[in-house]
Short mmCIF file of C-alpha atoms in Angstrom, two decimals:
data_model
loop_
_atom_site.label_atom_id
_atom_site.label_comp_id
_atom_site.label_asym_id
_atom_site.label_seq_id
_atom_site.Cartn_x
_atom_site.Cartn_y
_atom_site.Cartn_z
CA UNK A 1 19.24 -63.14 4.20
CA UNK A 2 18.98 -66.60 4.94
CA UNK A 3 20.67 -67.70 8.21
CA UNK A 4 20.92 -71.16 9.74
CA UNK A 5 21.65 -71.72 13.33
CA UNK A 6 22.79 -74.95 14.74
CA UNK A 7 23.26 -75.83 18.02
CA UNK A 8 22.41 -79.23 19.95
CA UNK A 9 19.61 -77.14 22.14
CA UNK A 10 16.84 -74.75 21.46
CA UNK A 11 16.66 -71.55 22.07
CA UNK A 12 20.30 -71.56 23.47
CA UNK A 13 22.57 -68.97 22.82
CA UNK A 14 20.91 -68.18 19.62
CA UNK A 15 17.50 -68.00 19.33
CA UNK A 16 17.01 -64.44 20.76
CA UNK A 17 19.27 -63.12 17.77
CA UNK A 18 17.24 -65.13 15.64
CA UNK A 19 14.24 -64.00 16.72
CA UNK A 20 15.64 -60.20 16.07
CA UNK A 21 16.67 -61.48 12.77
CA UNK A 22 13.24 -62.66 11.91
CA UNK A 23 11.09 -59.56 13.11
CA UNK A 24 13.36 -57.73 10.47
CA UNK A 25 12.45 -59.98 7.80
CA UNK A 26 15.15 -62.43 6.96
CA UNK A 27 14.40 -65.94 7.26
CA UNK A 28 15.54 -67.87 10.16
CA UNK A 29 16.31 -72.09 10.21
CA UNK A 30 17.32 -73.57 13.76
CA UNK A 31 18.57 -77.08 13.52
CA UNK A 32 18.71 -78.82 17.16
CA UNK A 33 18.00 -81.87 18.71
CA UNK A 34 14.81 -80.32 19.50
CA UNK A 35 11.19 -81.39 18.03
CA UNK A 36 10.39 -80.02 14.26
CA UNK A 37 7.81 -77.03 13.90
CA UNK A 38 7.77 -73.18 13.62
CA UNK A 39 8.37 -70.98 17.08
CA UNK A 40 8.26 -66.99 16.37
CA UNK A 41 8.94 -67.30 12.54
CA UNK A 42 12.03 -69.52 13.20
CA UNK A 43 11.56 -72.63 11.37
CA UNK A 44 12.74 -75.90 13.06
CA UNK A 45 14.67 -79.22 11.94
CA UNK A 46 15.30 -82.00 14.33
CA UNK A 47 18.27 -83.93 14.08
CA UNK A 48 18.61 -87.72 15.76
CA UNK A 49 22.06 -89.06 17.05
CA UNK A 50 22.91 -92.51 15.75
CA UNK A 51 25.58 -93.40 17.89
CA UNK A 52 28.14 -91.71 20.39
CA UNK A 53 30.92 -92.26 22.90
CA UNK A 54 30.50 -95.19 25.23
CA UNK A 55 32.46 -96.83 27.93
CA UNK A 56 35.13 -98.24 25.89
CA UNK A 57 35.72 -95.60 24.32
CA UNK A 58 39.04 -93.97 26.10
CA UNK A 59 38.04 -91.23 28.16
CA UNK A 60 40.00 -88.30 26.81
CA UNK A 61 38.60 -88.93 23.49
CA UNK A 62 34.46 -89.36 24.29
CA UNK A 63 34.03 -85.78 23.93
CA UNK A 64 35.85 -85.77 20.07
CA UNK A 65 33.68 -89.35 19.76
CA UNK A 66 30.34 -87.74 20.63
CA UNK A 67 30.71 -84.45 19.05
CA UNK A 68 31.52 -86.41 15.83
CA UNK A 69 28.38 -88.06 16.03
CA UNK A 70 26.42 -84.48 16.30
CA UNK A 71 28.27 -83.30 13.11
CA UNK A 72 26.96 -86.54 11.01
CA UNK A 73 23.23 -86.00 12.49
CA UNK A 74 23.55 -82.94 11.63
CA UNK A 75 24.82 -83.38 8.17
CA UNK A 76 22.55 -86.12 7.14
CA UNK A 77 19.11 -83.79 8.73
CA UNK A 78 20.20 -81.14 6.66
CA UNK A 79 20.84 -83.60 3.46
CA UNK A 80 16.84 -84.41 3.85
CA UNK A 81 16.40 -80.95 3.29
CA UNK A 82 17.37 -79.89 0.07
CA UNK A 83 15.68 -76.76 0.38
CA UNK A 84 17.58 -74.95 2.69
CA UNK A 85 19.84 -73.62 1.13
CA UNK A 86 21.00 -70.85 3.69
CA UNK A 87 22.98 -67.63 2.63
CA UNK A 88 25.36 -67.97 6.43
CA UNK A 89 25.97 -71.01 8.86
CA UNK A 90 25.87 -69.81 12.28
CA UNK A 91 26.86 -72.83 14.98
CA UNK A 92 28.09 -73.55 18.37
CA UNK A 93 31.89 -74.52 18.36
CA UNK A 94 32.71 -77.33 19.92
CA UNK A 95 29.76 -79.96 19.67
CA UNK A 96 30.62 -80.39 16.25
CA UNK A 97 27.73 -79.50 14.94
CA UNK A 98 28.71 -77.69 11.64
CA UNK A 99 31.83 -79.65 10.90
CA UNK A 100 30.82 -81.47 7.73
CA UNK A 101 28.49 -78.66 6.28
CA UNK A 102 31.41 -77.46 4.26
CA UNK A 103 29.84 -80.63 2.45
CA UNK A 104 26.86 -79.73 1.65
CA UNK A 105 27.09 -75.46 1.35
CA UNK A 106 30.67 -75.56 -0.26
CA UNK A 107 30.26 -71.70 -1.22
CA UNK A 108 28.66 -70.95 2.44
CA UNK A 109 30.25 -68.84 5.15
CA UNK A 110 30.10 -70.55 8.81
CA UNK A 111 30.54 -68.38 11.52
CA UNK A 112 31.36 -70.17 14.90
CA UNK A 113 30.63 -69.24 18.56
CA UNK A 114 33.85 -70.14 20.38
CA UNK A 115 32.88 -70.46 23.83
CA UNK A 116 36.02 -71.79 25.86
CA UNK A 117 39.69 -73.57 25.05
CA UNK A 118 40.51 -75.81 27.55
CA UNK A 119 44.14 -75.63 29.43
CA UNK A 120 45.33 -78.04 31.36
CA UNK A 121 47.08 -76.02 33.96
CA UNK A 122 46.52 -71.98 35.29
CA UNK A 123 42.74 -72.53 34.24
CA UNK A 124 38.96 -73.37 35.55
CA UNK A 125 40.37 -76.99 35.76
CA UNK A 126 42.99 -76.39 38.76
CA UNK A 127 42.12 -72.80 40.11
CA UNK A 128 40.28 -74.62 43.39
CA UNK A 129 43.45 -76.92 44.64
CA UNK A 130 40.65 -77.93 47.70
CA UNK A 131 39.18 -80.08 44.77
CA UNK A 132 41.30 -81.27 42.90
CA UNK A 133 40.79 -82.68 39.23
CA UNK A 134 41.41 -86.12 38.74
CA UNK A 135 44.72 -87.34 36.60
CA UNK A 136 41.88 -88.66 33.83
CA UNK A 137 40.02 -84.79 33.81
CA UNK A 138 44.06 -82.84 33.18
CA UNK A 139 44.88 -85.19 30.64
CA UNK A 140 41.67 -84.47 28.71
CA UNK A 141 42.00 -81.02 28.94
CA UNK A 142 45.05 -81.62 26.23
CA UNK A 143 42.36 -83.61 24.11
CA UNK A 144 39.31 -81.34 24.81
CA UNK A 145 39.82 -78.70 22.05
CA UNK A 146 40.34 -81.12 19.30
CA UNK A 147 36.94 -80.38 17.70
CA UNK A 148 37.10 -76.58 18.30
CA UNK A 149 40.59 -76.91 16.66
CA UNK A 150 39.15 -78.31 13.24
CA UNK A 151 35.94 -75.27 14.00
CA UNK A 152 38.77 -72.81 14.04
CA UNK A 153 40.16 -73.78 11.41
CA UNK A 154 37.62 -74.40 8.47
CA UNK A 155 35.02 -71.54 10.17
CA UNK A 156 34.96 -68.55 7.78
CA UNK A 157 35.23 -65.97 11.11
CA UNK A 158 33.48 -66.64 14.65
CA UNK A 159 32.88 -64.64 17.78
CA UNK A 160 33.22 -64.95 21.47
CA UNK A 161 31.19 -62.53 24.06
CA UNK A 162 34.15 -61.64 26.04
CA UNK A 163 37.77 -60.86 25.83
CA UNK A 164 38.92 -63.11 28.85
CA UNK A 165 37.50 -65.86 26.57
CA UNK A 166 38.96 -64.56 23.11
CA UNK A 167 42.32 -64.53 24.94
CA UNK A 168 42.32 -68.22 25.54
CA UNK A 169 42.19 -69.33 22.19
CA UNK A 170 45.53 -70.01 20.34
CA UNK A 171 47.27 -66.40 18.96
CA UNK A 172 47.10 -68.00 15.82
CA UNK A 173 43.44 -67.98 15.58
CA UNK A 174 42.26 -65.04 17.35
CA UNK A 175 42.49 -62.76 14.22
CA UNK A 176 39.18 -64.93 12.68
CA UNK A 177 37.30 -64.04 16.26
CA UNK A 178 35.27 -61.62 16.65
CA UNK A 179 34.42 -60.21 20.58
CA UNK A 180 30.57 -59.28 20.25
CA UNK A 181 28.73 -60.04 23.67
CA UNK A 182 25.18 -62.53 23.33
CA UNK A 183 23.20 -59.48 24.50
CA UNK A 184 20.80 -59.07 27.29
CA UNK A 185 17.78 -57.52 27.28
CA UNK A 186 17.59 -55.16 29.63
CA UNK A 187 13.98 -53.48 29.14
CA UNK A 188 13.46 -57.04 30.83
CA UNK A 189 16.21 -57.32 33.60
CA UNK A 190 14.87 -53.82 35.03
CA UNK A 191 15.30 -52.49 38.38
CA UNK A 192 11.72 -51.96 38.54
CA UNK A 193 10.66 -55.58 37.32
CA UNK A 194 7.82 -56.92 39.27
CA UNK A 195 6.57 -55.90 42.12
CA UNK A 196 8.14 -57.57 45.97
CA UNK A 197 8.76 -61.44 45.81
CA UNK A 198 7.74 -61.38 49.54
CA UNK A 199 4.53 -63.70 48.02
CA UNK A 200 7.28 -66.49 47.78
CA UNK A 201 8.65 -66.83 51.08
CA UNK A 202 7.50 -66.06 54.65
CA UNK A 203 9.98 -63.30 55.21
CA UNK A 204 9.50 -60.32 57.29
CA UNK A 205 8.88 -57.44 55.61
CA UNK A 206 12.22 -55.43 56.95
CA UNK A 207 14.18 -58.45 56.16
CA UNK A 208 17.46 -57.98 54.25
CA UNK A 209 17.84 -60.09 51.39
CA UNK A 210 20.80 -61.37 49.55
CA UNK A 211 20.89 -63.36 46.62
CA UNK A 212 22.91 -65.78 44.47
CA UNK A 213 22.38 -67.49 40.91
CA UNK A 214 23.47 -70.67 39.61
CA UNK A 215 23.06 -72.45 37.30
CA UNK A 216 24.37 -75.65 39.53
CA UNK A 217 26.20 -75.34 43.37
CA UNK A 218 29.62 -76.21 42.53
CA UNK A 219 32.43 -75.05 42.89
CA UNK A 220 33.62 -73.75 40.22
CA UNK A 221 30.77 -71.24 41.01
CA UNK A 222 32.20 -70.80 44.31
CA UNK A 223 29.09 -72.07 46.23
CA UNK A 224 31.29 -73.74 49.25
CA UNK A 225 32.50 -69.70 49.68
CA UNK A 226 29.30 -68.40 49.32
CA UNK A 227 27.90 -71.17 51.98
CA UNK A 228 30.60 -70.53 54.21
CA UNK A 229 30.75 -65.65 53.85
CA UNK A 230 26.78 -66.59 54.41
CA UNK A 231 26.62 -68.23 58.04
CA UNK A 232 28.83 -65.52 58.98
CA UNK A 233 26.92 -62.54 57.70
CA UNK A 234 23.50 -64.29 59.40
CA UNK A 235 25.73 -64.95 62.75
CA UNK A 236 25.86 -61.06 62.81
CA UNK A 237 22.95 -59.73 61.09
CA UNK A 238 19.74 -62.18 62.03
CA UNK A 239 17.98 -59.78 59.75
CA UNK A 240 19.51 -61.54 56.41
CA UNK A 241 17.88 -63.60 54.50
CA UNK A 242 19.45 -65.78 51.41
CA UNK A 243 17.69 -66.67 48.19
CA UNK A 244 19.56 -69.56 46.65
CA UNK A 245 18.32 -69.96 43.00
CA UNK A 246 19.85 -72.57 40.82
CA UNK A 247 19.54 -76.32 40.62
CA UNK A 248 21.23 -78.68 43.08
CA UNK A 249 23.41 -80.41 40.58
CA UNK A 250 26.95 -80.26 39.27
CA UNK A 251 27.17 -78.55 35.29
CA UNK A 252 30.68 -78.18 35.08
CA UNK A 253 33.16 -79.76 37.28
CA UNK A 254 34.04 -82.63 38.94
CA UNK A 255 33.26 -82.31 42.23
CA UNK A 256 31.20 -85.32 42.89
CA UNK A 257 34.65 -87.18 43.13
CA UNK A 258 34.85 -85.77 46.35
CA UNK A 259 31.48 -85.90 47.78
CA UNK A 260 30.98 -89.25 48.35
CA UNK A 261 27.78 -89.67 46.37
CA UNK A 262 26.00 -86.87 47.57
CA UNK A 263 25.45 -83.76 45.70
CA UNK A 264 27.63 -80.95 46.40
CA UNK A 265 24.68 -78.80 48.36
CA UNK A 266 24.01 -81.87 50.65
CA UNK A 267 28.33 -82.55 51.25
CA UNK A 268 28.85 -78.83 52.31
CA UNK A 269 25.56 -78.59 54.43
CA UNK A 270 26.53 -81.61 55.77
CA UNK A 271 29.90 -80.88 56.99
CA UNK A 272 29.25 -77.75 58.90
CA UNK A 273 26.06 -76.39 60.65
CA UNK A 274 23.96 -74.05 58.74
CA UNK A 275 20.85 -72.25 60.25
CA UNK A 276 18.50 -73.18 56.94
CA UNK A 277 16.21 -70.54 58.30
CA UNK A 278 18.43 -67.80 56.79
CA UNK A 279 18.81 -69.97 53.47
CA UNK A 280 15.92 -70.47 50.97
CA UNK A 281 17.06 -72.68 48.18
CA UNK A 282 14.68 -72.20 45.41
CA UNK A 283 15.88 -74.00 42.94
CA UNK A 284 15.21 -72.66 39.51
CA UNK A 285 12.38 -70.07 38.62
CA UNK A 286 10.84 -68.22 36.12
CA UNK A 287 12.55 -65.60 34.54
CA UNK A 288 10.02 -63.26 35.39
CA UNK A 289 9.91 -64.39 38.94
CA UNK A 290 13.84 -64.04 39.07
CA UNK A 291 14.03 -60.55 37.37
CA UNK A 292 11.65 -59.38 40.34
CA UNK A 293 13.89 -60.89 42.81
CA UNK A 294 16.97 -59.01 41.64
CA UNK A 295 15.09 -56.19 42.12
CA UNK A 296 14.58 -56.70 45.13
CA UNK A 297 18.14 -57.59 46.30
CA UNK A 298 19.90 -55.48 48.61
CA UNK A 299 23.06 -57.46 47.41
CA UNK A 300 23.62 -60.04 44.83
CA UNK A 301 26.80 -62.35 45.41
CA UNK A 302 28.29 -63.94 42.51
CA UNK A 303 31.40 -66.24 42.16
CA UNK A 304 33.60 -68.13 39.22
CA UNK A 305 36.70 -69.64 38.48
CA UNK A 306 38.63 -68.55 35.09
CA UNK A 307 35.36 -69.85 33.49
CA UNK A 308 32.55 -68.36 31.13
CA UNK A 309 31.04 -65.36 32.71
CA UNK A 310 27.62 -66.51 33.74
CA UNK A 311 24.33 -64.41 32.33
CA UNK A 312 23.06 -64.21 35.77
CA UNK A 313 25.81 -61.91 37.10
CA UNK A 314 24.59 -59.37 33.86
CA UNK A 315 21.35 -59.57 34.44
CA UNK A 316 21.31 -58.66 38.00
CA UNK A 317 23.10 -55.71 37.18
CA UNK A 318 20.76 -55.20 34.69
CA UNK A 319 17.95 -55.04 37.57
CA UNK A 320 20.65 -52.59 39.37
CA UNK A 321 21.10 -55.31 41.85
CA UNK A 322 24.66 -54.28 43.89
CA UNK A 323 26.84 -56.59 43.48
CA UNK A 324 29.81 -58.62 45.78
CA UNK A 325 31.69 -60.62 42.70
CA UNK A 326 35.25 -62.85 42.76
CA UNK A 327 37.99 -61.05 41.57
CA UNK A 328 38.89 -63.48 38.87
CA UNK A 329 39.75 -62.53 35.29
CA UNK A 330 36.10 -62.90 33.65
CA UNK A 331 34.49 -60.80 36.36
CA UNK A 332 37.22 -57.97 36.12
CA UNK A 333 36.41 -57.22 32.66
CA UNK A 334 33.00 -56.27 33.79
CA UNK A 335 33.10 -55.09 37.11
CA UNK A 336 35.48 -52.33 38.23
CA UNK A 337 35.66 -52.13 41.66
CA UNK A 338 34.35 -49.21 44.01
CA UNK A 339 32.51 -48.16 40.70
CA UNK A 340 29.93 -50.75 39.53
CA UNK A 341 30.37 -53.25 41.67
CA UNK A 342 32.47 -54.39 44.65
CA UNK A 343 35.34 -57.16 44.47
CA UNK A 344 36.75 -59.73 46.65
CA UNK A 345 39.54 -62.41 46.28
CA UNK A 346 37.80 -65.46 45.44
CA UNK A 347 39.24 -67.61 48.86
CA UNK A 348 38.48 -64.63 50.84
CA UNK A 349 35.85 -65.84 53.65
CA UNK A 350 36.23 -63.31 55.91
CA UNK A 351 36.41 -60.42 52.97
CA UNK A 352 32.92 -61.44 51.83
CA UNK A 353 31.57 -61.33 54.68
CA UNK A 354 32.65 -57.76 55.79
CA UNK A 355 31.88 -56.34 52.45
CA UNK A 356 28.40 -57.72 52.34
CA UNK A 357 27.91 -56.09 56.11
CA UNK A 358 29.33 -53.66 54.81
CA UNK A 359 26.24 -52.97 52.24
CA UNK A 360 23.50 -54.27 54.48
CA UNK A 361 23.96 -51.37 57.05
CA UNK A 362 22.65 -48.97 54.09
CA UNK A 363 21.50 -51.09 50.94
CA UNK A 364 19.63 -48.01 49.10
CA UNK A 365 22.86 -46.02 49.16
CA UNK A 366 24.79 -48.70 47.21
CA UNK A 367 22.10 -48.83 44.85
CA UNK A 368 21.81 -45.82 43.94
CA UNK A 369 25.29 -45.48 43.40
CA UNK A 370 26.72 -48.95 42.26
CA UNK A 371 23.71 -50.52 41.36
CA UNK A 372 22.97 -47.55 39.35
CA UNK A 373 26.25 -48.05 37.52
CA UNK A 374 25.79 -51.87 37.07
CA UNK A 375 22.82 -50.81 35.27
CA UNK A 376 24.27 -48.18 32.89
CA UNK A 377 27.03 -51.09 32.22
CA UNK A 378 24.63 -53.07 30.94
CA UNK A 379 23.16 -50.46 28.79
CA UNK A 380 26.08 -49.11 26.96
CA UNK A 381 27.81 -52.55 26.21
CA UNK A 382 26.23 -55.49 27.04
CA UNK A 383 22.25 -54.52 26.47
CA UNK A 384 20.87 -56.26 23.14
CA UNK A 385 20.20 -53.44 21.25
CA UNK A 386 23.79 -52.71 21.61
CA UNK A 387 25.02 -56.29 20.62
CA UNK A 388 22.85 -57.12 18.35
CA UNK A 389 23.62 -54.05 15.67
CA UNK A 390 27.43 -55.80 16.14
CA UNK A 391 26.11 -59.07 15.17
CA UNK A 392 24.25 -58.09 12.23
CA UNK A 393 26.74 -56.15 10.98
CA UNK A 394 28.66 -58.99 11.20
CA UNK A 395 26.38 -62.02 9.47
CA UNK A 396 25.44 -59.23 6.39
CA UNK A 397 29.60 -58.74 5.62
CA UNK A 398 30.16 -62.76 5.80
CA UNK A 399 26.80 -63.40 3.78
CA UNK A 400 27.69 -60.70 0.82
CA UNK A 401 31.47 -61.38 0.80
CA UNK A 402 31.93 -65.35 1.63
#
């Protein structure tokens, strides 16, 4: 079988199932705006944007404008190579990557990966009424689907990794989508992976550590919650010390609006005092470094808005990290409380805090209990060698009936 991802980055969300793919023997082509060449068996094509949204362009329609742009780089790449001819399309909705391959593999099946539909209201978009969208960001939620409209559409099937997400899409559609989780590997996100990250930071050796993973501080992460549950937990336990991993930068919302031209780190440390002593921002790591961190956590917080639920939040309970999660939709469908994992309403300062005292007083007692469940979580239905059977089943019934 003959299977050819597309997606605007490399490895992405696909390149660990192509990988798998390969080391069984089909034949893998990744077409990205990455550099041409051969990594693990997977062969490469670049693809070269020739144009894209720009500032005249009204601002509700850039995304359609640039996406539209990826499909025809895409398209005219894979023109240059008439020798891919590929037995199953595999691409990312929504950049518009596979839109015109119809074109060129007319007898083809393309499978999608539907991510997220946009909604205007009782979403990510207005679920933090502190900070606010702007009029321009609601009206282009109403615009913001138009490419994964068409995706839905013409796609032969497609697949989402979680049912929170499978229930946004229209009712319509949800028939074609399949709910099969990206996989995580959890022989790597182990409880017993690497030995103390004490060699990073000049923390006592008795210290209590907490961490949190993002991929930006934002707020649609809930980092402003998590900055403010923190100085109260350190107020009361000195002992406590944070490790803030994650970039200081802004991948989803709009909160820069707000901030005045500072990041949204530098606004919130800003406007209240914080003893950095107790907080060790990172930034981002190795994943090797950051799987030995988890396992060292005596409790991992993690926050989100209505959003996509964030790998980081799996793969510390992978590492059978205990963890202090939002009670918001995405999280629920993972975490049941008291049993792998402890909840709190998402605006609940206080609640935070108390919970997280709560574990500190006896960390190894939560992990053996929840952390212990996180773990088995992970292993019967979100581990990769429980996904990626799903997924293969999957890509052989769409390449042998198109």
């Amino acid at each position: 079988m003959h299977v050819l991802f597309v997606h605007k980055n490399f490895p992405a969300q696909f390149g660990h199932i192509a990988a798998a793919l390969t080391r069984q023997g089909h034949r893998c082509t990744f077409v990205s705006q990455t550099p041409a060449g051969t990594v693990d068996g997977i062969g490469k094509i670049q693809y070269t944007l020739r144009g894209g949204a720009t500032r005249h362009t009204h601002y509700c329609s850039r995304t359609f404008e640039n996406a539209t742009w990826h499909a025809h780089a895409v398209y005219e790449a894979l023109q240059a190579r008439p020798d891919i001819r590929p037995d199953l399309v595999v691409g990312h909705s929504g950049f518009g990557s596979t839109l015109f391959l119809r074109e060129l593999y007319p007898g083809t099946p393309l499978l999608n990966y539907f991510e997220y539909f946009y909604r205007p209201r009782n979403s990510d978009l207005d679920f933090r009424p502190e900070w606010p969208p702007s009029e321009q960001d609601r009206l282009r939620a109403y615009t913001r689907n138009a490419m994964i409209l068409l995706d839905l559409e013409y796609c032969t099937a497609g697949y989402t990794p979680t049912h929170f997400q499978h229930g946004l899409f229209p009712q319509a559609y949800r028939p074609k989508i399949e709910v099969i989780h990206d996989g995580i590997d959890a022989a790597f996100w182990h409880p017993k992976a690497g030995s103390s990250t004490k060699y990073l930071l000049d923390i006592p050796p008795q210290a209590r550590i907490i961490t949190y993973v993002a991929r930006g501080f934002e707020s649609m992460r809930g980092f402003d919650i998590f900055l403010q549950a923190a100085r109260k937990i350190y107020t009361r336990r000195p002992d406590v010390h944070f490790l803030v991993i994650g970039e200081d930068r802004v991948a989803y919302g709009g909160d820069l609006r707000h901030t005045g031209g500072r990041s949204f780190k530098e606004y919130l440390l800003e406007q209240d005092g914080y003893d950095l002593r107790h907080l060790h921002f990172l930034g981002r790591v190795p994943p090797r470094t950051l799987a030995a961190i988890l396992a060292r956590s005596d409790l991992h917080i993690y926050l989100t808005v209505p959003f996509v639920l964030s790998w980081s939040l799996l793969n510390a309970m992978s590492c059978g990290c205990t963890v202090l999660a939002s009670d918001t939709a995405p999280v629920q469908e993972v975490i049941e409380a008291g049993h792998n994992g402890l909840l709190c309403d998402f605006f609940d300062v206080d609640g935070f805090a108390e919970a997280a005292l709560d574990v500190l007083r006896t960390p190894r007692k939560f992990r053996r209990t929840l952390g212990a469940a996180a773990r088995r979580t992970v292993e019967e239905r979100y581990a990769f060698r429980v996904t990626f059977p799903r997924l293969l089943t999957l890509f052989e019934r769409l390449a042998e009936h198109p």
